[in-house]
Short mmCIF file of C-alpha atoms in Angstrom, two decimals:
data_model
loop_
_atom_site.label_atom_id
_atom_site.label_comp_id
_atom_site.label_asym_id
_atom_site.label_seq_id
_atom_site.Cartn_x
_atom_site.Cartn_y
_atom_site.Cartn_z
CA UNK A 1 -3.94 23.94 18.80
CA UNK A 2 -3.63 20.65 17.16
CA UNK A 3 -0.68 20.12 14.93
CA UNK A 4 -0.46 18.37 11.34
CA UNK A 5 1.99 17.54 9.13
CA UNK A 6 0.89 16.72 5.33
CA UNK A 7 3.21 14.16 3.25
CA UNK A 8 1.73 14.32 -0.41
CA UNK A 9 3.37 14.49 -3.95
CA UNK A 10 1.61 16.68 -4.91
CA UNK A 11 2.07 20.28 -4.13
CA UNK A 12 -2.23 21.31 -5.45
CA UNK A 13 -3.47 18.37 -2.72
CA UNK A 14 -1.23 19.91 0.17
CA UNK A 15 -2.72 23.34 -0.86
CA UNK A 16 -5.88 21.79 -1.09
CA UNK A 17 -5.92 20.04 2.31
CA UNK A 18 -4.23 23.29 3.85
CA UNK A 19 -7.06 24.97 3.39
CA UNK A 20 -9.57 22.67 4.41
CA UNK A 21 -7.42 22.68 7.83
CA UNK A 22 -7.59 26.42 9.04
CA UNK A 23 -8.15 25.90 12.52
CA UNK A 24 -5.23 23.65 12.74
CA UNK A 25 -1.25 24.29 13.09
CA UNK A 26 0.39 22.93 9.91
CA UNK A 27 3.84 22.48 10.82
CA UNK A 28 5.20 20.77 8.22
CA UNK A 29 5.11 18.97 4.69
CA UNK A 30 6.80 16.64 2.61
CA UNK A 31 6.65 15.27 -0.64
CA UNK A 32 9.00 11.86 -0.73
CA UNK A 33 9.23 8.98 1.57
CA UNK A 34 12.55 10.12 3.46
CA UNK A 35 12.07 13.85 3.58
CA UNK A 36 8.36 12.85 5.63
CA UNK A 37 10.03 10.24 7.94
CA UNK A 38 12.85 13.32 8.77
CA UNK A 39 10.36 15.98 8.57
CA UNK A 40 7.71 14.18 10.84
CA UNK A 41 10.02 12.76 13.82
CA UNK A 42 11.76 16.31 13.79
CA UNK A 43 8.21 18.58 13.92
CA UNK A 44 6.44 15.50 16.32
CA UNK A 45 3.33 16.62 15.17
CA UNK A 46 -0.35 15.42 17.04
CA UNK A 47 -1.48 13.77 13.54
CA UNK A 48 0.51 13.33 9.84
CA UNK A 49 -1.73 13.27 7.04
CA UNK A 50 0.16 10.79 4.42
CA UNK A 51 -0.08 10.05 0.89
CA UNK A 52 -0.32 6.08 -0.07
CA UNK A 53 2.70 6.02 -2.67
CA UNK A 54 4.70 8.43 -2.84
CA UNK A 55 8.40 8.30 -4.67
CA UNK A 56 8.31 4.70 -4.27
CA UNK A 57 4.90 2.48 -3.96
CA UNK A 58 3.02 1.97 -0.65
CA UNK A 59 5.70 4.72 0.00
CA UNK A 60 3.20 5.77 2.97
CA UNK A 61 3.39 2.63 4.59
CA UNK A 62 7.26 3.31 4.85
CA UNK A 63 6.31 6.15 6.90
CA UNK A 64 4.17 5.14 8.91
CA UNK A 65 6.42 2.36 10.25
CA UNK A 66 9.10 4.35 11.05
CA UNK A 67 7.10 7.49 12.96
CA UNK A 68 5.36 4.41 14.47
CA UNK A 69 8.67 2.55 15.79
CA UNK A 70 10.20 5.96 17.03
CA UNK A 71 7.33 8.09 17.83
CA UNK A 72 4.24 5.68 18.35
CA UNK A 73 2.20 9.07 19.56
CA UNK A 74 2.14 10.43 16.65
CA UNK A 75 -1.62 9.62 15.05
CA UNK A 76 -0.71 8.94 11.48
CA UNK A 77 -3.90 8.80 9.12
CA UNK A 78 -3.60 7.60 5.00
CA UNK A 79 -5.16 10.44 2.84
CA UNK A 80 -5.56 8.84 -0.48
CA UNK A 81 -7.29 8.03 -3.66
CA UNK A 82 -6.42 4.61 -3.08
CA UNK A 83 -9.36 1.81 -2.01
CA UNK A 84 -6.76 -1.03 -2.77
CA UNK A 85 -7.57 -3.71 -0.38
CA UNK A 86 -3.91 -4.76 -0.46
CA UNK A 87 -3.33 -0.81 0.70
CA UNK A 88 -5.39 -0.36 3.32
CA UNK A 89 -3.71 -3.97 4.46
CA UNK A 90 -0.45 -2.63 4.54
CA UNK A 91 -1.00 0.61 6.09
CA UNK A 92 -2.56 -1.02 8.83
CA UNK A 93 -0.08 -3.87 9.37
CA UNK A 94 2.35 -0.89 9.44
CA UNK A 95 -0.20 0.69 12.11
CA UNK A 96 -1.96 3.94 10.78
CA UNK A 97 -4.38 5.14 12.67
CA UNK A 98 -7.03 5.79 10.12
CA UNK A 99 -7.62 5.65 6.40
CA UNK A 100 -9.55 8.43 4.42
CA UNK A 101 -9.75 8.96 0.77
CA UNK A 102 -9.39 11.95 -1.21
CA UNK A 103 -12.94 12.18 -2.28
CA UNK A 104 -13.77 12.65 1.89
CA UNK A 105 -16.02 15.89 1.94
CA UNK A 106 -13.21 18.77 3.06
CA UNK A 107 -16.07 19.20 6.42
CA UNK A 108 -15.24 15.68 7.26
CA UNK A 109 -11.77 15.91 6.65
CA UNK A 110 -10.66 18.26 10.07
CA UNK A 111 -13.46 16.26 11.71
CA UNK A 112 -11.22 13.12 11.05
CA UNK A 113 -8.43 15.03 12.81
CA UNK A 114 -10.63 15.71 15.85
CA UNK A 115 -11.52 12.08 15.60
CA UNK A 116 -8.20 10.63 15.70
CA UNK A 117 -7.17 12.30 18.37
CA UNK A 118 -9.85 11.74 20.63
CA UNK A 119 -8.67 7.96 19.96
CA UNK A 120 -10.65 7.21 17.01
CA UNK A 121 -9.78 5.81 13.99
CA UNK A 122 -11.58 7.41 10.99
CA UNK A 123 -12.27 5.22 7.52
CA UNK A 124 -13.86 6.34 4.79
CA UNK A 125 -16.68 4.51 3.74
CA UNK A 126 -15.60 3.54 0.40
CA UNK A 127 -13.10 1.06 2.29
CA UNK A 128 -15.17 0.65 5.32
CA UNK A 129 -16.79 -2.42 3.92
CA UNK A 130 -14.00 -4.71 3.52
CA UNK A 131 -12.29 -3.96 6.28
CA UNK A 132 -13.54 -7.57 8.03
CA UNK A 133 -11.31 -8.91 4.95
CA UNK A 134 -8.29 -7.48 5.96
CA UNK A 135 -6.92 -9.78 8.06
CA UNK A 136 -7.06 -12.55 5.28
CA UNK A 137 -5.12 -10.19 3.23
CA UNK A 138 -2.54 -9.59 5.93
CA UNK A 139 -2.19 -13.47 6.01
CA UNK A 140 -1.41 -13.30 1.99
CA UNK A 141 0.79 -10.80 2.26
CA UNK A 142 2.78 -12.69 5.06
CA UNK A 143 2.78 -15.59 2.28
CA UNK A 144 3.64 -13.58 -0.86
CA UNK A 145 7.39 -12.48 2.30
CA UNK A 146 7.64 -15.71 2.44
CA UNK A 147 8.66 -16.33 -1.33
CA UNK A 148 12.60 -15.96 -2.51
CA UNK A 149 13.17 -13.12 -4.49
CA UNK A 150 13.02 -15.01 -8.02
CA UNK A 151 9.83 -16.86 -7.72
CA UNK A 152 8.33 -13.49 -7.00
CA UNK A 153 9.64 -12.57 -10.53
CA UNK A 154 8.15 -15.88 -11.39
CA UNK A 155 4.49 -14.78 -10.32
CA UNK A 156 4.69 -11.29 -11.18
CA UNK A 157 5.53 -12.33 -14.96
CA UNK A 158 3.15 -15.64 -15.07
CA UNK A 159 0.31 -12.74 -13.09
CA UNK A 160 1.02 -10.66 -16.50
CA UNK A 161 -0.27 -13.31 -18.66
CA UNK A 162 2.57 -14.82 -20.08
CA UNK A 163 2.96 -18.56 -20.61
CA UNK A 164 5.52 -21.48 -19.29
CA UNK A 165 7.88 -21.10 -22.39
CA UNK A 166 7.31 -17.29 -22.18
CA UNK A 167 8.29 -17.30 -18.74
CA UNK A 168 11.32 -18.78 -18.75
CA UNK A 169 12.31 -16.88 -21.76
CA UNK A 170 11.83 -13.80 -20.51
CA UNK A 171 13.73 -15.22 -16.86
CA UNK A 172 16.26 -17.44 -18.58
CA UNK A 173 15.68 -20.07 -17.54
CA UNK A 174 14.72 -23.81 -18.64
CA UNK A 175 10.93 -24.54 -18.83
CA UNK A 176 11.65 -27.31 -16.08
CA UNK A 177 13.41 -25.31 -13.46
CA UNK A 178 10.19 -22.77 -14.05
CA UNK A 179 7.69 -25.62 -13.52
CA UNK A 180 10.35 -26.62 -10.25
CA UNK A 181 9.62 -23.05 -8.88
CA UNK A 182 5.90 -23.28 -9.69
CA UNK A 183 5.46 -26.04 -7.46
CA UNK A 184 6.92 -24.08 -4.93
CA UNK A 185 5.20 -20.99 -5.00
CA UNK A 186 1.42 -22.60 -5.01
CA UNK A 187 3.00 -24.82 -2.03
CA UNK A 188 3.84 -22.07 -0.36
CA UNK A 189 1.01 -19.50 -1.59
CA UNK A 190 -1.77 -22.43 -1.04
CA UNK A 191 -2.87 -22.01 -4.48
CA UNK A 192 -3.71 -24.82 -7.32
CA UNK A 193 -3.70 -23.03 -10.74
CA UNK A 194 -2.55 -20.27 -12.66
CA UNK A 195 -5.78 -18.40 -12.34
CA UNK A 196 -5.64 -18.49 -8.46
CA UNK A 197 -2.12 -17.14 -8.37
CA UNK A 198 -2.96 -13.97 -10.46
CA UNK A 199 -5.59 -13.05 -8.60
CA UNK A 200 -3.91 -13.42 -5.27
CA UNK A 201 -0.50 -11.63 -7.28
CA UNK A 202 -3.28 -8.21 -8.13
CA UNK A 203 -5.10 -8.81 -4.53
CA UNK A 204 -1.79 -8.36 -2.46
CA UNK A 205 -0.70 -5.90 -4.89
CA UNK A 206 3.01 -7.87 -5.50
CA UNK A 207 1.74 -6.84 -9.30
CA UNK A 208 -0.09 -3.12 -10.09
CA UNK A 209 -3.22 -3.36 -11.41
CA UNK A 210 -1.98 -1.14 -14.30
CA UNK A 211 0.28 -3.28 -15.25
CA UNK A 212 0.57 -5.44 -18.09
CA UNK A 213 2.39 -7.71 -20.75
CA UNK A 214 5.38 -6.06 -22.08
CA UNK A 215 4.58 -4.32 -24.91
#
């Protein structure tokens, strides 16, 4: 019987997916980030069904790096409400082996199991159809490493809508040695205004979409 392992915050969606998994051997379940990486490399299940952020964002992704460096047989597959673009991106530079959301019809779901371990890789189609984009967000994402760690404060507060002055307020710092690191960052991002740089900030997901000015 094929084994699964469920990593979800939420104890109602383990239940959930539990039951929508009957004719499979659930040996395992976690709700956090380093209680799934433990849990998973001790069980060694066939597939681990994991949650997109967990107790820290893109927590999944965290997960399914480290099965993937010391167990890559595991078949790790996102179960999510997420259709982030930036998401699916990093789950997939960290090297899941499918991507379903929550939404998934529960017949499809332990058909998605089957699938993945006949060497499939099952995507929902609410995601399916920017998967060809992917790879340009990988290459933003390899940009947005690229940047020190305060000129990524730098776009994550000018990506909130907040001006120069505000800016380097809010940093303290002088408006000059902002403009020095905004040179920088569209240098190094291959951006040319303010506009460009928020989008690409929301796109990569180095700022939530929830997020906004301070209030």
């Amino acid at each position: 019987m094929t084994t699964v392992f469920l990593v979800d915050d939420h104890p109602a969606v383990r239940a959930g997916t539990r039951s929508f998994l009957g004719d499979f051997d659930i040996v395992g379940e976690a709700d956090n980030t380093t209680d799934a990486v433990t849990g998973i490399l001790a069980a060694r299940p066939d597939v681990a069904l994991i949650d997109v952020h967990l107790d820290v964002p893109r927590g999944g992704a965290q997960v399914v790096a480290a099965v993937k460096e010391a167990a890559p047989e595991v078949k790790c597959v996102a179960f999510t409400v997420s259709t982030s673009r930036a998401d699916v991106a990093a789950l997939l530079a960290a090297g899941v082996d499918g991507y379903l959301v929550k939404s998934t019809d529960a017949d499809e779901l332990p058909r998605a199991v089957v699938e993945v371990m006949g060497g499939g890789t099952p995507v929902s189609r609410e995601v399916a159809s920017f998967m060809l984009e992917i790879d340009s967000i990988g290459e933003q994402i390899e940009r947005i490493k690229g940047l020190t760690p305060r000129e990524r404060e730098v776009v994550a507060t000018i990506a909130r809508g907040y001006t120069y002055r505000e800016t380097a307020t809010k940093l303290g710092m002088k408006v000059k040695t902002l403009e020095t690191h905004m040179s920088h960052i569209f240098e190094k991002l291959g951006v040319a205004t303010r506009a460009e740089l928020s989008f690409l900030a929301y796109e990569t997901g180095i700022v939530d979409p929830r997020d906004g000015r301070d209030r």
